[in-house]
CSV table of C-alpha atoms in Angstrom, one decimal:
chain,number,residue,atom,x,y,z
A,1,MET,CA,38.1,-10.6,-17.6
A,2,ALA,CA,38.9,-14.3,-16.8
A,3,LEU,CA,36.7,-16.4,-14.6
A,4,GLU,CA,37.5,-19.9,-13.3
A,5,TYR,CA,34.6,-22.2,-14.0
A,6,SER,CA,35.3,-24.5,-11.0
A,7,VAL,CA,32.5,-26.2,-9.0
A,8,LEU,CA,31.4,-23.8,-6.3
A,9,GLN,CA,30.4,-25.3,-3.0
A,10,ASN,CA,27.3,-23.2,-2.1
A,11,LYS,CA,25.2,-20.2,-3.0
A,12,SER,CA,27.1,-17.8,-0.8
A,13,GLU,CA,30.3,-18.7,-2.6
A,14,THR,CA,28.6,-18.1,-5.9
A,15,GLN,CA,27.3,-14.7,-4.8
A,16,SER,CA,30.7,-13.6,-3.4
A,17,LEU,CA,32.4,-14.4,-6.8
A,18,PHE,CA,29.6,-12.6,-8.6
A,19,ASP,CA,30.0,-9.5,-6.4
A,20,SER,CA,33.8,-9.4,-6.6
A,21,GLN,CA,33.8,-9.6,-10.4
A,22,PHE,CA,30.9,-7.3,-11.3
A,23,SER,CA,29.8,-5.2,-8.3
A,24,GLN,CA,32.9,-3.4,-7.2
A,25,THR,CA,34.0,-0.1,-8.6
A,26,HIS,CA,37.5,1.0,-7.7
A,27,PHE,CA,39.4,4.3,-8.2
A,28,GLN,CA,42.9,5.4,-7.6
A,29,LEU,CA,43.0,8.0,-4.9
A,30,ALA,CA,45.6,10.6,-4.0
A,31,PRO,CA,48.4,8.9,-1.9
A,32,VAL,CA,47.7,11.0,1.2
A,33,SER,CA,46.3,10.3,4.6
A,34,ASN,CA,42.9,11.9,3.9
A,35,PRO,CA,42.1,11.8,0.1
A,36,GLY,CA,38.8,13.5,0.7
A,37,ASN,CA,40.5,16.7,1.6
A,38,PHE,CA,43.3,16.5,-1.0
A,39,ILE,CA,41.9,19.2,-3.3
A,40,LYS,CA,41.1,21.6,-0.4
A,41,ASP,CA,44.5,21.1,1.2
A,42,ALA,CA,46.4,21.5,-2.1
A,43,PHE,CA,44.8,24.9,-2.9
A,44,ALA,CA,45.2,26.0,0.8
A,45,ARG,CA,49.0,26.2,0.4
A,46,GLY,CA,50.5,29.7,0.1
A,47,ASP,CA,52.2,29.0,-3.3
A,48,ALA,CA,49.1,27.3,-4.9
A,49,PRO,CA,47.4,28.9,-7.9
A,50,PRO,CA,43.8,30.1,-7.5
A,51,PRO,CA,41.3,27.2,-7.7
A,52,ILE,CA,39.3,26.6,-10.8
A,53,GLU,CA,35.8,28.0,-10.4
A,54,MET,CA,33.4,25.5,-11.8
A,55,ALA,CA,30.5,27.5,-13.3
A,56,HIS,CA,27.5,25.4,-14.3
A,57,GLY,CA,24.4,26.2,-16.2
A,58,THR,CA,21.3,24.2,-17.2
A,59,THR,CA,17.6,23.8,-16.7
A,60,THR,CA,16.0,20.4,-16.0
A,61,LEU,CA,12.5,19.7,-14.6
A,62,GLY,CA,10.2,16.8,-13.7
A,63,PHE,CA,6.7,16.5,-12.4
A,64,ILE,CA,4.1,13.8,-11.6
A,65,TYR,CA,0.5,14.0,-12.7
A,66,ASP,CA,-2.4,11.6,-13.0
A,67,HIS,CA,-1.1,9.9,-16.2
A,68,GLY,CA,2.6,9.6,-15.4
A,69,VAL,CA,5.8,11.7,-15.2
A,70,VAL,CA,7.0,14.4,-17.5
A,71,ILE,CA,10.7,15.1,-17.8
A,72,ALA,CA,12.0,18.2,-19.8
A,73,VAL,CA,15.5,19.5,-20.2
A,74,ASP,CA,17.6,21.9,-22.3
A,75,SER,CA,20.8,20.8,-24.1
A,76,ARG,CA,23.3,23.6,-23.6
A,77,SER,CA,26.7,23.0,-21.9
A,78,THR,CA,28.6,26.0,-20.6
A,79,GLN,CA,32.1,26.6,-19.3
A,80,GLY,CA,31.6,29.9,-17.5
A,81,SER,CA,30.4,32.3,-20.1
A,82,TYR,CA,31.6,30.1,-23.0
A,83,ILE,CA,29.0,27.9,-24.7
A,84,ALA,CA,30.7,24.6,-25.1
A,85,SER,CA,27.9,22.6,-26.7
A,86,GLN,CA,24.3,23.0,-27.8
A,87,SER,CA,23.6,19.3,-28.1
A,88,VAL,CA,24.3,17.6,-24.7
A,89,LYS,CA,22.0,14.7,-23.9
A,90,LYS,CA,20.9,15.6,-20.3
A,91,VAL,CA,18.5,12.7,-19.9
A,92,ILE,CA,20.2,9.4,-19.1
A,93,GLU,CA,18.1,6.4,-20.0
A,94,ILE,CA,18.8,4.1,-17.1
A,95,ASN,CA,16.4,1.3,-18.2
A,96,PRO,CA,13.1,1.2,-20.1
A,97,TYR,CA,11.2,2.4,-17.0
A,98,LEU,CA,13.8,4.7,-15.4
A,99,LEU,CA,15.2,8.1,-16.4
A,100,GLY,CA,17.8,10.3,-14.8
A,101,THR,CA,18.6,13.9,-15.5
A,102,MET,CA,21.9,15.8,-15.6
A,103,ALA,CA,22.7,19.1,-13.9
A,104,GLY,CA,26.1,20.1,-12.5
A,105,GLY,CA,29.2,18.4,-13.8
A,106,ALA,CA,28.4,16.6,-17.0
A,107,ALA,CA,31.1,13.9,-16.5
A,108,ASP,CA,30.0,13.2,-12.9
A,109,CYS,CA,26.3,12.9,-13.7
A,110,SER,CA,26.8,10.9,-16.9
A,111,TYR,CA,29.3,8.4,-15.3
A,112,TRP,CA,27.4,7.8,-12.0
A,113,GLU,CA,24.0,7.5,-13.6
A,114,ARG,CA,25.3,5.0,-16.1
A,115,GLU,CA,26.9,3.1,-13.2
A,116,LEU,CA,23.4,3.2,-11.6
A,117,GLY,CA,22.0,1.6,-14.7
A,118,ARG,CA,24.5,-1.2,-14.4
A,119,GLN,CA,23.6,-1.8,-10.7
A,120,CYS,CA,19.9,-1.7,-11.6
A,121,ARG,CA,20.5,-4.4,-14.2
A,122,LEU,CA,22.4,-6.5,-11.7
A,123,PHE,CA,19.5,-6.1,-9.2
A,124,GLU,CA,17.1,-7.4,-11.9
A,125,LEU,CA,19.3,-10.5,-12.6
A,126,ARG,CA,19.6,-11.3,-8.9
A,127,ASN,CA,16.0,-10.7,-7.8
A,128,LYS,CA,14.1,-11.5,-11.1
A,129,GLU,CA,12.1,-8.2,-10.9
A,130,ARG,CA,12.6,-4.6,-11.8
A,131,ILE,CA,14.1,-2.3,-9.2
A,132,SER,CA,11.8,0.3,-7.7
A,133,VAL,CA,12.4,4.0,-8.3
A,134,ALA,CA,13.0,4.6,-4.6
A,135,ALA,CA,15.6,1.8,-4.5
A,136,ALA,CA,17.4,3.1,-7.6
A,137,SER,CA,17.5,6.7,-6.2
A,138,LYS,CA,18.8,5.3,-2.8
A,139,ILE,CA,21.6,3.5,-4.6
A,140,LEU,CA,22.7,6.7,-6.3
A,141,SER,CA,22.4,8.7,-3.1
A,142,ASN,CA,24.6,6.2,-1.2
A,143,ILE,CA,27.2,6.2,-4.0
A,144,VAL,CA,27.6,10.0,-4.1
A,145,TYR,CA,27.5,10.3,-0.3
A,146,SER,CA,30.5,8.0,-0.1
A,147,TYR,CA,32.4,10.5,-2.3
A,148,LYS,CA,31.2,13.5,-0.4
A,149,GLY,CA,33.9,16.2,-0.2
A,150,TYR,CA,35.8,14.7,-3.2
A,151,GLY,CA,34.6,17.3,-5.6
A,152,LEU,CA,31.5,15.8,-7.3
A,153,SER,CA,29.0,18.3,-8.6
A,154,MET,CA,25.6,16.7,-9.3
A,155,GLY,CA,22.0,17.7,-9.1
A,156,THR,CA,19.9,15.0,-10.6
A,157,MET,CA,16.4,13.6,-10.7
A,158,ILE,CA,15.5,9.9,-10.9
A,159,ALA,CA,12.1,9.4,-12.4
A,160,GLY,CA,10.2,6.3,-13.3
A,161,TRP,CA,7.2,4.0,-13.0
A,162,ASP,CA,7.1,1.0,-10.6
A,163,LYS,CA,4.6,-1.0,-8.5
A,164,LYS,CA,3.6,2.2,-6.7
A,165,GLY,CA,3.0,4.1,-9.9
A,166,PRO,CA,4.8,7.3,-11.0
A,167,GLN,CA,7.7,8.2,-8.8
A,168,LEU,CA,10.1,11.2,-8.8
A,169,PHE,CA,13.2,11.7,-6.6
A,170,TYR,CA,15.9,14.4,-6.4
A,171,VAL,CA,19.5,13.4,-5.6
A,172,ASP,CA,22.5,15.7,-5.3
A,173,SER,CA,26.2,15.3,-4.8
A,174,ASP,CA,25.9,15.8,-1.0
A,175,GLY,CA,23.8,12.6,-0.8
A,176,THR,CA,20.6,14.5,-0.3
A,177,ARG,CA,17.6,12.5,-1.5
A,178,LEU,CA,14.1,14.0,-1.7
A,179,GLU,CA,10.8,12.6,-2.9
A,180,GLY,CA,8.4,15.0,-4.5
A,181,ASN,CA,5.8,15.8,-7.2
A,182,ILE,CA,7.7,18.8,-8.8
A,183,PHE,CA,11.4,19.5,-9.1
A,184,SER,CA,13.4,21.8,-11.2
A,185,VAL,CA,17.2,21.9,-11.1
A,186,GLY,CA,19.8,24.2,-12.6
A,187,SER,CA,20.6,27.8,-13.1
A,188,GLY,CA,17.3,28.4,-14.9
A,189,SER,CA,15.2,26.6,-12.4
A,190,THR,CA,13.6,29.7,-10.9
A,191,TYR,CA,12.3,30.7,-14.3
A,192,ALA,CA,10.9,27.2,-14.9
A,193,TYR,CA,9.3,27.1,-11.5
A,194,GLY,CA,7.4,30.3,-12.3
A,195,ILE,CA,5.7,28.6,-15.3
A,196,LEU,CA,5.2,25.3,-13.5
A,197,ASP,CA,3.6,26.8,-10.5
A,198,ALA,CA,1.2,28.8,-12.7
A,199,GLY,CA,0.1,25.8,-14.9
A,200,TYR,CA,0.6,22.7,-12.9
A,201,ARG,CA,-2.5,20.5,-12.2
A,202,THR,CA,-2.6,16.8,-11.5
A,203,ASP,CA,-5.6,16.3,-13.9
A,204,LEU,CA,-3.7,17.6,-17.0
A,205,SER,CA,-4.0,15.6,-20.2
A,206,LYS,CA,-0.8,14.0,-21.6
A,207,GLU,CA,-0.5,16.7,-24.3
A,208,ASP,CA,-1.0,19.6,-21.9
A,209,ALA,CA,1.4,18.1,-19.4
A,210,CYS,CA,4.1,17.7,-22.1
A,211,GLU,CA,3.4,21.3,-23.3
A,212,LEU,CA,3.7,22.6,-19.7
A,213,GLY,CA,7.2,21.0,-19.4
A,214,ARG,CA,8.2,22.2,-22.8
A,215,ARG,CA,7.1,25.8,-22.2
A,216,SER,CA,8.7,25.9,-18.7
A,217,ILE,CA,12.1,24.9,-20.2
A,218,PHE,CA,11.6,27.4,-23.1
A,219,HIS,CA,11.0,30.3,-20.7
A,220,ALA,CA,14.2,29.3,-18.7
A,221,THR,CA,16.2,29.3,-22.0
A,222,HIS,CA,14.7,32.7,-22.9
A,223,ARG,CA,15.8,34.3,-19.6
A,224,ASP,CA,18.8,32.3,-18.5
A,225,ALA,CA,21.9,32.8,-20.6
A,226,TYR,CA,23.4,29.4,-19.4
A,227,SER,CA,20.4,27.4,-20.7
A,228,GLY,CA,19.5,26.9,-24.3
A,229,GLY,CA,19.9,24.7,-27.4
A,230,MET,CA,17.1,22.0,-27.8
A,231,VAL,CA,14.2,21.5,-25.5
A,232,ASN,CA,13.8,17.7,-25.0
A,233,VAL,CA,10.6,16.3,-23.5
A,234,TYR,CA,10.1,12.7,-22.2
A,235,HIS,CA,7.0,11.0,-20.8
A,236,ILE,CA,6.9,8.0,-18.5
A,237,ASN,CA,3.8,5.8,-17.9
A,238,ARG,CA,3.1,2.2,-17.0
A,239,ASP,CA,4.5,1.1,-20.3
A,240,GLY,CA,7.9,2.8,-19.8
A,241,TRP,CA,9.4,6.0,-21.0
A,242,GLU,CA,9.1,7.6,-24.5
A,243,LYS,CA,10.7,10.7,-26.0
A,244,ILE,CA,8.0,13.1,-27.0
A,245,SER,CA,9.8,15.9,-28.8
A,246,SER,CA,13.1,17.7,-29.4
A,247,GLN,CA,12.7,21.3,-30.6
A,248,ASP,CA,15.1,24.2,-31.0
A,249,CYS,CA,14.4,26.9,-28.5
A,250,PHE,CA,14.6,29.6,-31.2
A,251,ALA,CA,11.9,27.7,-33.2
A,252,LEU,CA,9.8,27.6,-30.1
A,253,TYR,CA,10.2,31.3,-29.7
A,254,ASP,CA,8.8,31.9,-33.1
A,255,ASN,CA,5.9,29.6,-32.3
A,256,TYR,CA,5.0,31.1,-29.0
A,257,LYS,CA,5.4,34.6,-30.4
A,258,ALA,CA,2.7,33.9,-32.9
A,259,TYR,CA,0.4,33.0,-29.9
A,260,PRO,CA,1.1,35.6,-27.3
A,261,SER,CA,-1.1,34.0,-24.7
A,262,LEU,CA,1.3,31.0,-24.6
A,263,PHE,CA,4.2,33.4,-24.1
A,264,GLN,CA,2.9,34.9,-20.9
């Protein structure tokens, strides 16, 4: 990318050059009058083949407690009933204080959350401070809302620590943005919610909170055929995020089976 290093007259000219070179994302769209309805219109034709049914499966969760935020995810990727991978990284490390989760279309979540990481870094360079979790989630919400109807499939969480303390937001491909203390997203979320609701307290210790997240994902992998692989647990506090553990769900089954009270 070539830049001309000529003398710029003022700050606004500098900012406009910076924006034009680094802040714009462009895509080629279908050459029709309404690109947003292109897929729908194409499959509505009488001679069109049946549309591809995108079947997704995963379990992700996050919750806030007194000492930070716990994020836990599985690692299975499915294409309908076919297990495509057992080692998908469903936590996107946006920056040292921000994490994003992946549910829905893997390509959509991975691409746009990495784009969010780029925009968060540009915010830091412009403003000389870290972006807040609320602002980061709003950026992602605005991006996906601008592509509403174009076929994105995303159900993500943005979690982190900022000036207000631990923060957790849910953002999906319709542009919905919700702030909360507990979220679980994916085909196994109902099973995870059962364990979370039974064991969640704000005064949990760090070890107990991480174990609650781990056990919730494990139960989802045990009951939901579209969730499985590794159970990955992250923790976020004022010093940033850290990866706590990555354990195979079958090994966890053997562990919990030895302690029946944990399996209930």
